PDB file of C-alpha atoms in Angstrom:
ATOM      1  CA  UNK A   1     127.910  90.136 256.969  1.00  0.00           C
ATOM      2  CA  UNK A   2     128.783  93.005 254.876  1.00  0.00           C
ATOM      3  CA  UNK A   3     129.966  96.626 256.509  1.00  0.00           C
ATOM      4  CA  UNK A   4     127.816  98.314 253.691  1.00  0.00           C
ATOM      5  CA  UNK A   5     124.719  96.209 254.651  1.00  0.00           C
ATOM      6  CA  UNK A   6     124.845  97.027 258.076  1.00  0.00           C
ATOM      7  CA  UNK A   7     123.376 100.159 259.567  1.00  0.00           C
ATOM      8  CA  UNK A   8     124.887 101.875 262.355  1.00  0.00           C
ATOM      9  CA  UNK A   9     122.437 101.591 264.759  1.00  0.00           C
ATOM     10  CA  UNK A  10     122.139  97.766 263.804  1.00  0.00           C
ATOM     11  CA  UNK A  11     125.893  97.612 264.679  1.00  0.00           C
ATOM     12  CA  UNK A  12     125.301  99.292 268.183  1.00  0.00           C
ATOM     13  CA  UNK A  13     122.439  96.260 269.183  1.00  0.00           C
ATOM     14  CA  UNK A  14     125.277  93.972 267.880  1.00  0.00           C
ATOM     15  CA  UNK A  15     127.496  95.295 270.868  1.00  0.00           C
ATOM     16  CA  UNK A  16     124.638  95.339 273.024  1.00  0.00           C
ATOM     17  CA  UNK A  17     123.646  91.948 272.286  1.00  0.00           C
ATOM     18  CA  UNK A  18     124.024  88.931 275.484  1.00  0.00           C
ATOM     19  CA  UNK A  19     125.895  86.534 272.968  1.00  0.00           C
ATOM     20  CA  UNK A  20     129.553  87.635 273.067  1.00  0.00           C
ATOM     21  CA  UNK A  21     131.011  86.677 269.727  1.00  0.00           C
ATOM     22  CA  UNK A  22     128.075  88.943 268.369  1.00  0.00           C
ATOM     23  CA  UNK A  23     129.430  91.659 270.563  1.00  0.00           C
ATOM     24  CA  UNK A  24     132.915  91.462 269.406  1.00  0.00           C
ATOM     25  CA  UNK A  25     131.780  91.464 265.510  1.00  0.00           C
ATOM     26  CA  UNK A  26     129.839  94.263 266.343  1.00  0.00           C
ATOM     27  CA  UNK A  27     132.772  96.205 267.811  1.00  0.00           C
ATOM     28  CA  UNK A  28     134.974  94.720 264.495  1.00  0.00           C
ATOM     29  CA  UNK A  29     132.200  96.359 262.752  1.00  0.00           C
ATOM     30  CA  UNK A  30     132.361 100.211 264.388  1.00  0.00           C
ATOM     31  CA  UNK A  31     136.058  99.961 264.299  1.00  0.00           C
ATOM     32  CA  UNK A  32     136.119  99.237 261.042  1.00  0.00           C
ATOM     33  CA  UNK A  33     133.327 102.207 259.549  1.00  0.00           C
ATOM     34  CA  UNK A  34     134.895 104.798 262.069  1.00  0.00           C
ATOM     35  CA  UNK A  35     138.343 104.143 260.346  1.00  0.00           C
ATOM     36  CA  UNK A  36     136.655 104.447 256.844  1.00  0.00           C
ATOM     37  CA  UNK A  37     134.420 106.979 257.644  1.00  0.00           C
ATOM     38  CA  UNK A  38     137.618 109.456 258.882  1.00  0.00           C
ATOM     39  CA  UNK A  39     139.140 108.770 255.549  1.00  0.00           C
ATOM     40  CA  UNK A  40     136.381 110.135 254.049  1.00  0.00           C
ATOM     41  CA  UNK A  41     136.255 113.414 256.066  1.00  0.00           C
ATOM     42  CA  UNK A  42     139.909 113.346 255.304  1.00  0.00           C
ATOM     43  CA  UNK A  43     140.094 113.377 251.693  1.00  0.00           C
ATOM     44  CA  UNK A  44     136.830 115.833 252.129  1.00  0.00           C
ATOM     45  CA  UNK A  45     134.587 113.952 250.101  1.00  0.00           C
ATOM     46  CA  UNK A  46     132.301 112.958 253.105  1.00  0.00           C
ATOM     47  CA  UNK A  47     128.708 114.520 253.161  1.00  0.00           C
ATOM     48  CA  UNK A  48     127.001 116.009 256.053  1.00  0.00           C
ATOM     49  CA  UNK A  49     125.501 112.424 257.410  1.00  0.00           C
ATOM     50  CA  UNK A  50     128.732 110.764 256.841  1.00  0.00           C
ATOM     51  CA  UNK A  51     129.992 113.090 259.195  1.00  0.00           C
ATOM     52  CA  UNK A  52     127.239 112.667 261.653  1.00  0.00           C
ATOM     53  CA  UNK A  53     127.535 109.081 261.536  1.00  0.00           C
ATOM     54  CA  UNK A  54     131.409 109.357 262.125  1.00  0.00           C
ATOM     55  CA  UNK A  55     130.903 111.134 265.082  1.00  0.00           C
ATOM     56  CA  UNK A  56     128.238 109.356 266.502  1.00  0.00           C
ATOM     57  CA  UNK A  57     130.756 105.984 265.876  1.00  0.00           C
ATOM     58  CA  UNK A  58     133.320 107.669 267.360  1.00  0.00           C
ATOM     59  CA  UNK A  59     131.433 108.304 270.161  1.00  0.00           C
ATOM     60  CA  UNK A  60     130.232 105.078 270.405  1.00  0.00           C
ATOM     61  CA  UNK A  61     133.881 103.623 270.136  1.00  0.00           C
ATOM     62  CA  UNK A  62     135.017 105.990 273.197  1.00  0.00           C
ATOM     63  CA  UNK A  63     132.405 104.816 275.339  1.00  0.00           C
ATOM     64  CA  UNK A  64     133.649 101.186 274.423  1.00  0.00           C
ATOM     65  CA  UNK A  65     137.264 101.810 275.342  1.00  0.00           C
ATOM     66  CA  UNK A  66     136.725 103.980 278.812  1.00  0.00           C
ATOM     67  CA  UNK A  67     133.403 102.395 280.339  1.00  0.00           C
ATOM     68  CA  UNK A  68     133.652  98.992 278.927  1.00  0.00           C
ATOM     69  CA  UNK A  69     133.987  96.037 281.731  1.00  0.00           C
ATOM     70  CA  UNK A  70     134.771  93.251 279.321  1.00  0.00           C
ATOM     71  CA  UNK A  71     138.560  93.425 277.821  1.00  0.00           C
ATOM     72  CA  UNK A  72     137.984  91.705 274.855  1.00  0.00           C
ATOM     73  CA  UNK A  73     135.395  94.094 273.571  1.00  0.00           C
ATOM     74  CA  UNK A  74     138.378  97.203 274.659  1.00  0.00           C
ATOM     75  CA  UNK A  75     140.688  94.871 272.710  1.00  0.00           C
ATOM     76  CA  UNK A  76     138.764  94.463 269.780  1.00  0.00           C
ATOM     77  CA  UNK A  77     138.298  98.072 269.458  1.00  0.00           C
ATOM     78  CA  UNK A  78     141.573  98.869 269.759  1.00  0.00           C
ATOM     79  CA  UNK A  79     143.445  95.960 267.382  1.00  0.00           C
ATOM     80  CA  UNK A  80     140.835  96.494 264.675  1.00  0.00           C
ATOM     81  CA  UNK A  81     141.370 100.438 264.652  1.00  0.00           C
ATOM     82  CA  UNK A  82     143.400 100.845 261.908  1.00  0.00           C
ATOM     83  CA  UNK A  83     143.417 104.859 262.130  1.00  0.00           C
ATOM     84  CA  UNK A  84     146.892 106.211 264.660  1.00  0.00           C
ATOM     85  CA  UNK A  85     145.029 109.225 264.480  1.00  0.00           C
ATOM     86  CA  UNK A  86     141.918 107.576 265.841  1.00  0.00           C
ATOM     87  CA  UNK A  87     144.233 105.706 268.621  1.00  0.00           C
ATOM     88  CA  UNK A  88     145.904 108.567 269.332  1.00  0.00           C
ATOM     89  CA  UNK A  89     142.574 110.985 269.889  1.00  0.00           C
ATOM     90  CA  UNK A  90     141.723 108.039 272.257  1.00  0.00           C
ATOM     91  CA  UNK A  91     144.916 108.141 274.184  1.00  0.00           C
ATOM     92  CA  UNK A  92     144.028 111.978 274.211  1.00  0.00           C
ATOM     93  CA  UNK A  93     140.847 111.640 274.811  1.00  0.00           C
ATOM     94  CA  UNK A  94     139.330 112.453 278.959  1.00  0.00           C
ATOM     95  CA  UNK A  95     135.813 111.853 280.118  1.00  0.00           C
ATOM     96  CA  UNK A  96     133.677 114.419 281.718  1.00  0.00           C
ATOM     97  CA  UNK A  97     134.386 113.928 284.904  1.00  0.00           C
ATOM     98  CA  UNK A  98     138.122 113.473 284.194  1.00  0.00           C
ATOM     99  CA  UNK A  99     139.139 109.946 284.194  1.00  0.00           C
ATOM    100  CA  UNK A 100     141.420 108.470 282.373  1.00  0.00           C
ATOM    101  CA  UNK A 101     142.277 105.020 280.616  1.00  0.00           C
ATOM    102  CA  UNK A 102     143.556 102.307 282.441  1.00  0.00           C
ATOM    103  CA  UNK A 103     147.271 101.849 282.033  1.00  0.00           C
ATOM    104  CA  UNK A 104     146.659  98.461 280.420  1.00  0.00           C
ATOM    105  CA  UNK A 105     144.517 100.311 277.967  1.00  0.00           C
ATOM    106  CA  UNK A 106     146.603 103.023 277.330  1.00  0.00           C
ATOM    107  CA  UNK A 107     149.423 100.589 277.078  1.00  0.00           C
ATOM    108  CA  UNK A 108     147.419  98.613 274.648  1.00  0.00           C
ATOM    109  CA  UNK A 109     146.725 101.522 272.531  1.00  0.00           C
ATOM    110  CA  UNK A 110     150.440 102.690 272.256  1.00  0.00           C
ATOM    111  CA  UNK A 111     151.816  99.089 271.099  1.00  0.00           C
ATOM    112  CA  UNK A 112     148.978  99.381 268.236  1.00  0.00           C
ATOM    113  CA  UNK A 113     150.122 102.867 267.461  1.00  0.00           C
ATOM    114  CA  UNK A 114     153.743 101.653 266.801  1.00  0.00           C
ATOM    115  CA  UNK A 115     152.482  98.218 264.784  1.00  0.00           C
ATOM    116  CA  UNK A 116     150.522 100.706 262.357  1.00  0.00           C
ATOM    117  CA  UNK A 117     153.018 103.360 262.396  1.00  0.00           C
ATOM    118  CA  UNK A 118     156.060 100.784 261.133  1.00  0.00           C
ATOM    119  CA  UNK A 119     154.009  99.205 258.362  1.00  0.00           C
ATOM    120  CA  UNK A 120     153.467 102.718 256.852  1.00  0.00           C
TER     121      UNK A 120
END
């Protein structure tokens, strides 16, 4: 399975899928294009849908990491982000109606902070 190949919204019935090692490649998958997609809109040569579609991955991520029920699809998000920046907007990051991330989570998302911080 290539990252190019796949569309977004074929990535999002990947994590919606019953199987759960297709849900887990599918969250390897929006992990993956978020993280390349912000590098893009860093270095400013993203276009207007590359921008849309980071957004709407980054939403999608969010949802994955605060409303998720199964930890391995919150861990897979997390340890294949590969953006502190990303991690960080997610430790940041509270829902509508104020909750927060679970301190497993959030403690989760600060050791992968650190392991991506020291190899820079």
């Amino acid at each position: 399975m290539n990252m190019k190949t796949k569309r977004l919204k074929d990535i999002f019935k990947m994590i919606n899928d019953c199987k759960p090692e297709l849900r887990i490649k599918g969250v390897e998958l929006l992990s993956k294009r978020t993280c390349l997609l912000e590098t893009l809109i860093k270095d400013r040569k993203d276009t207007r849908s590359e921008y849309e579609e980071f957004m709407k991955s980054l939403t999608h991520l969010i949802k994955i990491v605060y409303d998720s029920k199964d930890d391995s699809l919150i861990e897979t998000a997390i340890n294949t982000t590969t953006s502190s920046e990303l991690l960080k907007a997610l430790l940041g990051y509270k829902t509508e109606d104020g909750r927060e991330l679970s301190e497993n989570t959030r403690k989760l998302i600060e050791q992968r902070i650190k392991k991506i911080e020291t190899k820079c």
